[in-house]
Structures are given as structure tokens and as C-alpha cells.
Amino acid sequence: MRVLKIVEGTSVDGPGLRTSIYLAGCNHHCPGCHNPQSWHFDGGREMSQDELLLVVTENEAPVTLTGGDPLAQPRQVEGLVRRIKDELGLDVWCYTGYTWDEIVADEALRAAVAQVDVVVDGRFVLAERDTTLLFRGSRNQRLIDVAATLAAGEVKLFDPQNNNLFSAQ
Ligand code: SF4
């Protein structure tokens, strides 16, 4: 996988101190994107799943996949998430520019997030920008509890304040 950078012990990409893995490449090109240099698919450096697992294992911390858009590499993400869950049992968040509807409509994207705990969905929308939001940049983006959403067949949001679930409006 093409990895732009790995940030260890960050608290801005989900609850707790996490290992954030920035994957290269994004096709969404949102106006106002805070990180347009991440759009290039040949950015960063190639890292194997084993190398990434080693970093994650050493940190013993929950993991966030971000970028770029991790779901631009859905098969690789599916394999990495499966190993983090099955071998390490760690919480995994995934940021993506795809909406939940777009994810469930696409077999590869759906498989990529099946074992993710929380998906932060949707493109960054400059007109919806809100710096007071926790773990997301614009109001259209949602913190989606994947297991609850798949079980219910409708979007269930993750509430980071209370860790409670509540239905999407
Ligand atoms: S999805 Fe994220 S990385 Fe991609 S253009 Fe939008 S804000 Fe930037």
C-alpha cells in the first residue's frame, strides 16, 4: 500500500490515542481539502501489510485509516483491516470521501469497511465546514457505527461523547 505517513499517539482522528495511517491517493478533489498533496496515488512509499501490522502492534493503540481516501485502495484496506481485527483485536476507524450510500452500493467498498468500527463518511464540503465538530471537518460528514448500521439496515451514528448510538436524522 502507498503510505504517506503514520502518526502515532494522535487524539484528533477518533477517541483515545491512536495510530493514524495516511494512505496515498484520492479521487474526490473536494474544494478546500486540507491536504491536496495526498491526492496523488504515487505519493509516500510502499509498505506491506506486515510492515504496517508491525507498527500497529508496537503502538498497541487503536487505528485510524485516513489520507487521501483509504477506500481508493479497497482490496488492500479490506485485507489490512481484517488482520488488525483478527490478529490484534484493535478498534479501527476509516475516513473516506464516499458517502455510506455509495459504499453499500459497491461490493469492494462494502467489503473494505465490513470489519471497520466507525466510518467517517462523505466529502469535505467547504460551505458545511465547522471547526467545532469532533473528528470531522464539515457538517455533512457522519461518524457511522458500522456494525450497528449493517445490523439495522439503516445508518446508526456513533456518539463519541457518550459512546451511544442514535438514529440518523
Ligand atoms: S475526500 Fe478527503 S482527502 Fe479527498 S479531496 Fe476530500 S477532503 Fe481531501
mmCIF file of C-alpha atoms and ligand atoms in Angstrom:
data_model
loop_
_atom_site.group_PDB
_atom_site.id
_atom_site.type_symbol
_atom_site.label_atom_id
_atom_site.label_comp_id
_atom_site.label_asym_id
_atom_site.label_seq_id
_atom_site.Cartn_x
_atom_site.Cartn_y
_atom_site.Cartn_z
ATOM 1 C CA MET A 1 0.000 0.000 0.000
ATOM 2 C CA ARG A 2 1.152 3.564 -0.631
ATOM 3 C CA VAL A 3 1.555 5.215 2.768
ATOM 4 C CA LEU A 4 2.037 8.983 3.068
ATOM 5 C CA LYS A 5 2.818 8.958 6.771
ATOM 6 C CA ILE A 6 1.998 7.314 10.071
ATOM 7 C CA VAL A 7 1.196 9.464 13.100
ATOM 8 C CA GLU A 8 1.483 7.711 16.439
ATOM 9 C CA GLY A 9 -0.398 8.760 19.581
ATOM 10 C CA THR A 10 -2.750 11.220 17.883
ATOM 11 C CA SER A 11 -6.037 12.242 19.527
ATOM 12 C CA VAL A 12 -7.690 14.070 16.595
ATOM 13 C CA ASP A 13 -8.749 11.123 14.390
ATOM 14 C CA GLY A 14 -11.037 9.284 16.789
ATOM 15 C CA PRO A 15 -11.305 8.509 20.508
ATOM 16 C CA GLY A 16 -8.197 7.862 22.549
ATOM 17 C CA LEU A 17 -4.576 7.953 21.461
ATOM 18 C CA ARG A 18 -4.468 6.305 18.060
ATOM 19 C CA THR A 19 -2.138 5.256 15.294
ATOM 20 C CA SER A 20 -3.220 7.154 12.170
ATOM 21 C CA ILE A 21 -2.143 5.688 8.848
ATOM 22 C CA TYR A 22 -2.346 8.155 5.950
ATOM 23 C CA LEU A 23 -2.854 6.314 2.662
ATOM 24 C CA ALA A 24 -1.969 7.982 -0.628
ATOM 25 C CA GLY A 25 -4.500 8.819 -3.306
ATOM 26 C CA CYS A 26 -7.923 10.430 -3.537
ATOM 27 C CA ASN A 27 -10.244 10.954 -6.495
ATOM 28 C CA HIS A 28 -12.744 13.247 -4.792
ATOM 29 C CA HIS A 29 -10.764 16.506 -5.029
ATOM 30 C CA CYS A 30 -13.025 18.396 -2.621
ATOM 31 C CA PRO A 31 -12.656 22.198 -2.880
ATOM 32 C CA GLY A 32 -10.962 23.339 0.324
ATOM 33 C CA CYS A 33 -9.355 19.959 1.021
ATOM 34 C CA HIS A 34 -6.806 20.474 3.780
ATOM 35 C CA ASN A 35 -4.370 18.038 2.198
ATOM 36 C CA PRO A 36 -4.414 18.156 -1.629
ATOM 37 C CA GLN A 37 -0.901 16.759 -1.820
ATOM 38 C CA SER A 38 -2.448 13.499 -0.589
ATOM 39 C CA TRP A 39 -4.404 13.105 -3.850
ATOM 40 C CA HIS A 40 -1.508 11.539 -5.742
ATOM 41 C CA PHE A 41 -1.578 7.758 -5.847
ATOM 42 C CA ASP A 42 2.181 7.518 -6.208
ATOM 43 C CA GLY A 43 2.833 9.642 -3.106
ATOM 44 C CA GLY A 44 4.532 8.373 0.019
ATOM 45 C CA ARG A 45 6.158 4.975 -0.011
ATOM 46 C CA GLU A 46 5.117 1.398 -0.471
ATOM 47 C CA MET A 47 4.560 -0.540 2.768
ATOM 48 C CA SER A 48 3.454 -4.137 3.076
ATOM 49 C CA GLN A 49 0.678 -5.315 5.372
ATOM 50 C CA ASP A 50 3.331 -6.987 7.527
ATOM 51 C CA GLU A 51 5.207 -3.701 7.937
ATOM 52 C CA LEU A 52 2.024 -1.851 8.870
ATOM 53 C CA LEU A 53 0.965 -4.598 11.279
ATOM 54 C CA LEU A 54 4.347 -4.326 12.977
ATOM 55 C CA VAL A 55 3.928 -0.569 13.546
ATOM 56 C CA VAL A 56 0.382 -1.061 14.824
ATOM 57 C CA THR A 57 1.458 -3.914 17.083
ATOM 58 C CA GLU A 58 4.296 -1.900 18.609
ATOM 59 C CA ASN A 59 1.954 1.019 19.364
ATOM 60 C CA GLU A 60 -0.761 -1.203 20.897
ATOM 61 C CA ALA A 61 -3.257 1.568 20.085
ATOM 62 C CA PRO A 62 -6.498 1.816 18.131
ATOM 63 C CA VAL A 63 -6.042 2.578 14.456
ATOM 64 C CA THR A 64 -7.390 5.224 12.081
ATOM 65 C CA LEU A 65 -7.081 4.903 8.320
ATOM 66 C CA THR A 66 -7.117 8.270 6.604
ATOM 67 C CA GLY A 67 -5.453 10.003 3.697
ATOM 68 C CA GLY A 68 -6.131 10.661 0.922
ATOM 69 C CA ASP A 69 -9.065 8.340 0.759
ATOM 70 C CA PRO A 70 -8.269 4.851 2.087
ATOM 71 C CA LEU A 71 -11.182 3.437 0.097
ATOM 72 C CA ALA A 72 -9.376 4.328 -3.102
ATOM 73 C CA GLN A 73 -7.484 1.092 -2.281
ATOM 74 C CA PRO A 74 -10.449 -1.030 -1.135
ATOM 75 C CA ARG A 75 -8.969 -4.518 -1.523
ATOM 76 C CA GLN A 76 -5.815 -3.567 0.334
ATOM 77 C CA VAL A 77 -7.833 -1.881 3.086
ATOM 78 C CA GLU A 78 -10.075 -4.927 3.405
ATOM 79 C CA GLY A 79 -7.039 -7.147 3.969
ATOM 80 C CA LEU A 80 -5.327 -4.771 6.380
ATOM 81 C CA VAL A 81 -8.437 -4.218 8.485
ATOM 82 C CA ARG A 82 -9.101 -7.945 8.651
ATOM 83 C CA ARG A 83 -5.610 -8.550 10.012
ATOM 84 C CA ILE A 84 -5.812 -5.687 12.538
ATOM 85 C CA LYS A 85 -9.131 -7.038 13.811
ATOM 86 C CA ASP A 86 -8.375 -10.755 13.674
ATOM 87 C CA GLU A 87 -4.754 -10.696 14.852
ATOM 88 C CA LEU A 88 -4.743 -7.671 17.173
ATOM 89 C CA GLY A 89 -8.395 -7.043 18.053
ATOM 90 C CA LEU A 90 -7.970 -3.269 17.872
ATOM 91 C CA ASP A 91 -10.601 -0.611 17.195
ATOM 92 C CA VAL A 92 -10.395 0.682 13.600
ATOM 93 C CA TRP A 93 -11.796 3.919 12.159
ATOM 94 C CA CYS A 94 -11.771 4.776 8.465
ATOM 95 C CA TYR A 95 -12.176 8.213 6.907
ATOM 96 C CA THR A 96 -13.496 8.315 3.352
ATOM 97 C CA GLY A 97 -14.896 10.789 0.855
ATOM 98 C CA TYR A 98 -17.536 8.246 -0.179
ATOM 99 C CA THR A 99 -20.961 8.507 1.401
ATOM 100 C CA TRP A 100 -22.414 5.494 3.167
ATOM 101 C CA ASP A 101 -24.902 5.043 0.307
ATOM 102 C CA GLU A 102 -22.034 4.933 -2.172
ATOM 103 C CA ILE A 103 -20.168 2.430 -0.010
ATOM 104 C CA VAL A 104 -23.025 -0.051 0.342
ATOM 105 C CA ALA A 105 -23.767 0.166 -3.387
ATOM 106 C CA ASP A 106 -20.259 -1.013 -4.262
ATOM 107 C CA GLU A 107 -19.156 -4.549 -3.456
ATOM 108 C CA ALA A 108 -15.471 -3.728 -2.987
ATOM 109 C CA LEU A 109 -16.135 -0.688 -0.794
ATOM 110 C CA ARG A 110 -18.669 -2.604 1.287
ATOM 111 C CA ALA A 111 -16.186 -5.412 1.861
ATOM 112 C CA ALA A 112 -13.460 -2.923 2.761
ATOM 113 C CA VAL A 113 -15.461 -1.428 5.641
ATOM 114 C CA ALA A 114 -17.232 -4.589 6.829
ATOM 115 C CA GLN A 115 -14.916 -5.000 9.823
ATOM 116 C CA VAL A 116 -14.270 -1.308 10.449
ATOM 117 C CA ASP A 117 -15.747 0.011 13.696
ATOM 118 C CA VAL A 118 -16.513 3.572 12.612
ATOM 119 C CA VAL A 119 -16.598 5.089 9.125
ATOM 120 C CA VAL A 120 -16.423 8.872 8.830
ATOM 121 C CA ASP A 121 -18.207 9.341 5.526
ATOM 122 C CA GLY A 122 -18.623 11.976 2.867
ATOM 123 C CA ARG A 123 -16.609 14.564 1.045
ATOM 124 C CA PHE A 124 -15.386 17.698 2.756
ATOM 125 C CA VAL A 125 -17.885 20.455 1.878
ATOM 126 C CA LEU A 126 -16.483 23.932 2.338
ATOM 127 C CA ALA A 127 -19.933 25.505 2.865
ATOM 128 C CA GLU A 128 -20.558 22.957 5.647
ATOM 129 C CA ARG A 129 -17.195 23.482 7.331
ATOM 130 C CA ASP A 130 -17.419 23.608 11.129
ATOM 131 C CA THR A 131 -14.281 23.637 13.253
ATOM 132 C CA THR A 132 -16.242 22.812 16.412
ATOM 133 C CA LEU A 133 -17.170 19.323 15.204
ATOM 134 C CA LEU A 134 -15.441 16.395 16.832
ATOM 135 C CA PHE A 135 -13.415 14.174 14.467
ATOM 136 C CA ARG A 136 -14.874 15.624 11.241
ATOM 137 C CA GLY A 137 -14.450 18.778 9.215
ATOM 138 C CA SER A 138 -17.869 19.506 7.713
ATOM 139 C CA ARG A 139 -21.416 19.021 8.936
ATOM 140 C CA ASN A 140 -22.400 16.611 6.132
ATOM 141 C CA GLN A 141 -19.851 14.080 7.367
ATOM 142 C CA ARG A 142 -21.043 11.429 9.801
ATOM 143 C CA LEU A 143 -19.460 9.122 12.358
ATOM 144 C CA ILE A 144 -21.121 5.851 11.381
ATOM 145 C CA ASP A 145 -21.185 2.828 13.655
ATOM 146 C CA VAL A 146 -20.646 0.161 11.022
ATOM 147 C CA ALA A 147 -21.756 -2.951 12.931
ATOM 148 C CA ALA A 148 -24.929 -1.288 14.206
ATOM 149 C CA THR A 149 -25.686 0.163 10.782
ATOM 150 C CA LEU A 150 -25.252 -3.149 8.991
ATOM 151 C CA ALA A 151 -27.390 -4.917 11.598
ATOM 152 C CA ALA A 152 -30.165 -2.324 11.455
ATOM 153 C CA GLY A 153 -30.114 -1.761 7.700
ATOM 154 C CA GLU A 154 -30.089 1.990 8.311
ATOM 155 C CA VAL A 155 -27.394 4.428 9.339
ATOM 156 C CA LYS A 156 -26.633 4.435 13.067
ATOM 157 C CA LEU A 157 -24.317 7.145 14.269
ATOM 158 C CA PHE A 158 -21.508 6.773 16.744
ATOM 159 C CA ASP A 159 -21.629 9.373 19.501
ATOM 160 C CA PRO A 160 -18.081 9.968 20.724
ATOM 161 C CA GLN A 161 -19.304 11.916 23.768
ATOM 162 C CA ASN A 162 -21.380 9.087 25.182
ATOM 163 C CA ASN A 163 -20.465 6.130 23.007
ATOM 164 C CA ASN A 164 -24.232 5.823 22.490
ATOM 165 C CA LEU A 165 -25.948 5.034 19.241
ATOM 166 C CA PHE A 166 -28.710 7.154 17.831
ATOM 167 C CA SER A 167 -30.551 7.102 14.535
ATOM 168 C CA ALA A 168 -29.538 9.364 11.693
ATOM 169 C CA GLN A 169 -31.858 12.310 11.137
HETATM 170 S S1 SF4 B 1 -12.044 13.136 0.413
HETATM 171 FE FE1 SF4 B 1 -10.644 13.993 1.941
HETATM 172 S S2 SF4 B 1 -8.576 13.824 1.044
HETATM 173 FE FE2 SF4 B 1 -10.063 13.545 -0.608
HETATM 174 S S3 SF4 B 1 -10.280 15.580 -1.510
HETATM 175 FE FE3 SF4 B 1 -11.925 15.326 0.001
HETATM 176 S S4 SF4 B 1 -11.110 16.196 1.895
HETATM 177 FE FE4 SF4 B 1 -9.357 15.849 0.510
#
